[in-house]
C-alpha positions as CSV (number, residue, x, y, z in Angstrom):
1,X,112.0,69.3,120.5
2,X,110.6,71.1,123.6
3,X,107.7,73.4,123.1
4,X,108.8,77.0,123.2
5,X,107.1,79.8,125.2
6,X,106.3,81.7,122.0
7,X,104.9,78.7,120.2
8,X,102.7,77.7,123.1
9,X,101.2,81.3,123.3
10,X,100.8,81.3,119.5
11,X,98.6,78.2,119.7
12,X,96.4,79.7,122.4
13,X,96.0,83.0,120.5
14,X,95.2,81.2,117.3
15,X,92.6,79.0,119.0
16,X,90.7,82.0,120.5
17,X,90.9,84.2,117.4
18,X,89.5,81.4,115.3
19,X,86.6,81.0,117.8
20,X,85.8,84.7,117.7
21,X,85.6,84.7,113.9
22,X,83.5,81.6,113.7
23,X,81.0,82.8,116.4
24,X,80.5,86.3,115.1
25,X,77.5,85.7,112.9
26,X,75.7,83.5,115.4
27,X,76.2,86.1,118.2
28,X,74.9,88.9,116.0
29,X,71.8,86.9,115.0
30,X,70.9,86.7,118.7
31,X,68.8,83.5,118.5
32,X,70.7,81.4,121.1
33,X,72.7,82.4,124.2
34,X,75.2,79.6,123.8
35,X,77.3,81.2,121.0
36,X,77.4,84.3,123.1
37,X,78.7,82.3,126.1
38,X,81.4,80.7,124.0
39,X,82.4,84.0,122.5
40,X,82.7,85.5,125.9
41,X,85.0,82.6,127.0
42,X,87.1,82.9,123.9
43,X,87.6,86.7,124.2
44,X,88.3,86.5,127.9
45,X,90.9,83.8,127.4
46,X,92.4,85.6,124.5
47,X,92.9,88.7,126.7
48,X,94.5,86.5,129.4
49,X,96.8,84.8,126.9
50,X,98.0,88.2,125.5
51,X,98.6,89.6,129.0
52,X,100.1,86.4,130.5
53,X,102.6,85.7,127.7
54,X,103.3,89.4,126.7
55,X,107.0,89.1,127.7
56,X,107.5,86.3,125.2
57,X,105.7,87.9,122.3
58,X,106.8,90.6,119.8
59,X,103.4,91.7,118.8
60,X,102.7,94.3,116.0
61,X,102.3,97.9,116.9
62,X,98.7,98.8,117.6
63,X,97.7,95.5,119.2
64,X,96.1,96.6,122.4
65,X,94.4,94.2,124.9
66,X,92.5,97.2,126.4
67,X,90.7,97.7,123.1
68,X,89.5,94.1,123.1
69,X,88.6,94.4,126.8
70,X,86.0,97.0,125.9
71,X,84.2,94.4,123.7
72,X,84.6,91.8,126.4
73,X,82.9,94.0,128.9
74,X,79.9,94.4,126.6
75,X,79.8,90.6,126.1
76,X,79.9,90.1,129.9
77,X,77.0,92.5,130.3
78,X,74.7,90.5,128.0
79,X,75.8,87.3,129.6
80,X,75.0,88.7,133.1
81,X,71.5,89.6,132.0
82,X,71.0,86.1,130.5
83,X,72.1,84.6,133.7
84,X,69.7,86.7,135.8
85,X,66.8,85.7,133.6
86,X,67.8,82.1,133.7
87,X,68.0,82.2,137.5
88,X,64.4,83.5,137.7
89,X,63.0,81.1,135.1
90,X,64.7,77.9,136.4
91,X,65.4,78.4,140.1
92,X,62.6,80.6,141.4
93,X,59.5,81.2,139.2
94,X,58.6,77.4,139.1
95,X,58.4,77.5,142.9
96,X,56.6,80.8,143.3
97,X,52.8,81.1,143.6
98,X,51.0,82.0,140.3
99,X,49.9,85.4,141.7
100,X,53.5,86.4,142.4
101,X,54.6,85.3,138.9
102,X,51.9,87.6,137.5
103,X,53.2,90.5,139.7
104,X,56.7,90.0,138.2
105,X,55.7,90.7,134.6
106,X,56.9,94.3,134.7
107,X,60.3,93.0,136.0
108,X,60.5,90.4,133.3
109,X,59.7,93.0,130.6
110,X,62.4,95.3,132.0
111,X,65.0,92.6,132.0
112,X,64.1,91.8,128.4
113,X,64.4,95.5,127.4
114,X,67.8,95.8,129.1
115,X,69.1,92.6,127.5
116,X,68.1,93.8,124.0
117,X,69.8,97.2,124.6
118,X,72.9,95.5,125.9
119,X,73.0,93.2,122.8
120,X,72.6,96.2,120.5
121,X,75.6,97.8,122.2
122,X,77.5,94.6,121.8
123,X,76.6,94.4,118.1
124,X,78.0,97.9,117.6
125,X,81.3,96.8,119.3
126,X,81.6,93.6,117.3
127,X,81.1,95.6,114.0
128,X,83.3,98.5,115.0
129,X,86.5,99.2,113.1
130,X,88.6,99.1,116.3
131,X,87.5,95.6,117.2
132,X,87.9,94.2,113.6
133,X,91.3,95.9,113.2
134,X,92.6,94.3,116.4
135,X,91.6,90.8,115.1
136,X,93.1,91.5,111.7
137,X,96.4,92.6,113.2
138,X,96.5,89.5,115.4
139,X,95.7,87.2,112.5
140,X,98.5,88.9,110.5
141,X,100.9,88.2,113.4
142,X,99.7,84.6,113.6
143,X,100.7,84.0,110.0
144,X,104.2,85.4,110.7
145,X,104.8,85.3,114.4
146,X,107.7,87.0,116.1
147,X,109.0,86.2,119.6
148,X,111.2,87.9,122.2
149,X,114.3,86.1,123.5
150,X,112.1,84.7,126.3
151,X,109.7,83.4,123.6
152,X,112.5,81.2,122.3
153,X,113.0,79.5,125.7
154,X,111.4,76.1,126.5
155,X,108.0,76.4,128.1
156,X,108.6,73.6,130.7
157,X,111.5,75.6,132.2
158,X,109.3,78.6,132.9
159,X,106.1,77.1,134.1
160,X,106.5,78.5,137.6
161,X,106.8,82.1,136.3
162,X,103.8,81.7,133.9
163,X,101.7,80.4,136.7
164,X,102.5,83.3,139.1
165,X,99.8,85.8,139.8
166,X,100.4,89.6,139.8
167,X,99.2,89.5,143.4
168,X,99.0,86.5,145.8
169,X,95.5,85.0,145.4
170,X,95.1,83.8,149.0
171,X,96.0,87.2,150.4
172,X,93.0,88.9,148.9
173,X,90.8,90.7,151.4
174,X,87.6,89.0,150.1
175,X,88.5,85.7,151.7
176,X,88.1,87.3,155.1
177,X,84.5,88.7,154.6
178,X,82.7,86.9,157.4
179,X,79.2,88.4,157.2
180,X,76.6,88.1,154.5
181,X,75.8,91.2,152.5
182,X,78.9,93.0,153.8
183,X,81.8,94.2,151.6
184,X,80.0,93.0,148.4
185,X,82.5,94.8,146.2
186,X,85.4,92.9,147.8
187,X,83.6,89.6,147.2
188,X,82.9,90.5,143.5
189,X,86.6,91.4,143.0
190,X,87.7,88.1,144.6
191,X,85.4,86.2,142.2
192,X,87.2,88.0,139.3
193,X,90.6,87.1,140.8
194,X,89.5,83.4,141.1
195,X,88.5,83.4,137.4
196,X,91.7,85.2,136.3
197,X,93.9,82.7,138.3
198,X,92.0,79.8,136.8
199,X,92.5,81.1,133.3
200,X,96.2,81.4,133.9
201,X,96.3,77.8,135.0
202,X,94.2,76.7,132.0
203,X,96.9,78.2,129.7
204,X,99.5,75.8,131.0
205,X,100.0,72.1,130.0
206,X,99.5,70.6,133.4
207,X,96.4,68.6,132.8
208,X,97.9,65.3,134.1
209,X,98.5,66.7,137.6
210,X,95.7,65.3,139.8
211,X,96.4,67.8,142.7
212,X,96.3,70.7,140.2
213,X,93.0,69.4,138.9
214,X,91.5,69.4,142.4
215,X,92.8,73.0,143.0
216,X,91.3,74.1,139.6
217,X,87.9,72.5,140.5
218,X,87.9,74.3,143.8
219,X,88.7,77.6,142.1
220,X,85.8,77.0,139.7
221,X,83.5,76.2,142.6
222,X,84.5,79.3,144.5
223,X,84.1,81.5,141.4
224,X,80.6,80.0,140.8
225,X,79.5,80.5,144.3
226,X,80.6,84.1,144.4
227,X,79.0,84.8,141.1
228,X,75.7,83.3,142.4
229,X,75.8,85.4,145.5
230,X,76.4,88.5,143.4
231,X,73.6,87.6,141.0
232,X,71.1,87.1,143.8
233,X,71.9,90.5,145.2
234,X,71.6,92.2,141.8
235,X,68.4,90.3,141.0
236,X,66.8,91.1,144.4
237,X,67.6,94.8,144.0
238,X,66.3,94.9,140.4
239,X,63.0,93.3,141.5
240,X,62.6,95.5,144.5
241,X,63.1,98.6,142.4
242,X,60.5,97.6,139.9
243,X,57.8,96.8,142.4
244,X,55.9,99.7,143.9
245,X,55.5,98.1,147.3
246,X,58.9,96.4,147.2
247,X,59.8,92.8,147.0
248,X,59.0,91.8,150.6
249,X,55.3,92.9,150.4
250,X,54.6,92.2,146.7
251,X,56.2,88.8,146.3
252,X,57.0,87.5,149.8
253,X,57.3,83.8,148.8
254,X,59.8,84.6,146.1
255,X,61.7,86.8,148.5
256,X,61.9,83.9,151.0
257,X,63.1,81.5,148.3
258,X,65.8,83.9,147.2
259,X,66.9,84.5,150.8
260,X,67.1,80.7,151.5
261,X,69.2,80.2,148.4
262,X,71.5,83.1,149.3
263,X,72.0,81.6,152.8
264,X,72.8,78.2,151.4
265,X,75.3,79.6,148.8
266,X,76.9,81.7,151.6
267,X,77.4,78.7,153.8
268,X,79.0,76.7,151.0
269,X,81.3,79.5,150.1
270,X,82.5,80.0,153.7
271,X,83.1,76.2,154.0
272,X,85.2,76.3,150.8
273,X,87.1,79.4,151.8
274,X,88.0,77.8,155.2
275,X,89.3,74.7,153.4
276,X,91.4,76.7,150.9
277,X,92.9,79.0,153.6
278,X,93.9,76.1,155.9
279,X,97.6,75.7,156.2
280,X,97.9,72.2,154.7
281,X,95.9,73.3,151.6
282,X,98.1,76.4,151.2
283,X,101.2,74.2,151.2
284,X,99.8,72.1,148.3
285,X,99.6,75.1,146.0
286,X,100.6,74.8,142.3
287,X,104.2,75.8,143.3
288,X,104.8,72.2,144.3
289,X,102.9,70.6,141.4
290,X,104.9,72.6,138.9
291,X,108.1,71.5,140.4
292,X,107.0,67.9,140.3
293,X,106.1,68.3,136.6
294,X,109.6,69.6,135.9
295,X,111.2,66.7,137.7
296,X,109.2,64.2,135.7
297,X,110.2,65.8,132.5
298,X,113.9,65.6,133.4
299,X,114.3,69.4,133.2
300,X,115.6,71.7,135.9
301,X,116.0,69.1,138.7
302,X,118.1,71.5,140.9
303,X,115.6,74.3,140.3
304,X,112.7,71.9,141.1
305,X,114.4,70.9,144.4
306,X,114.7,74.5,145.5
307,X,111.0,75.1,144.7
308,X,110.0,72.0,146.7
309,X,112.1,73.3,149.6
310,X,110.5,76.8,149.4
311,X,107.1,75.1,149.4
312,X,107.8,73.2,152.6
313,X,109.0,76.4,154.2
314,X,105.6,77.9,153.4
């Protein structure tokens, strides 16, 4: 029997709800950043699953992705601070002179305080009645799931629609930012869009398509490069604000190291963006790979042919 839209979404929601429950205690203990990273991934992907497959699901009244999104934002804040500290500890401090490392102690103390405060806020969110109620309602629905008419349709026949983005990814303005340290908000937003699009693809059973795998890897690479560029900007600003004479005068070697790393990341990002925006690459988007998957399955051959024709026309 073919997998139904509703059953596929049910499996995704069950997986992520189970992960959230299993990781709760370890995240609250705050001894290791790895459970927090995993919880952030589970909660983010749960939100995407609820939003992406909403038309197929008859969820109970009161289930609201926006309420879960509040907890996810607090998780993301703690993860961001962990990442900033890791960048300092792994990428830069080992290469900086000892005198500059000593001058950074106030910065490190401030990062530690902000991270503890962010984790305290996260703990409040995870223990809150609103968050726990959302999980309880989802778990109740998982035991007795209800689907819309679309949820009873075969998943394979609707892959193209489930893959579609609310807005065309390659038309985002962030692709066209040509100068470093300009339109940073647009680049951050593009990084979020790359992650969102990748999560939508990860929710679909297309793991066997080699072209899709290459596209997914490129999206991850782009997301990581944009996240690194943003982290470097945030970290440089945080250091500069904590040092009385500023980053350039107080820790010049560290400032130079960060600038060189920023330049390297920027060049890699522009090379990747140029590749993805090139006409041949645009024509190899998932639109065609989804059609090929439907043809191999024996479903929707006429529909798949029309999709292939549309792809060749751009």
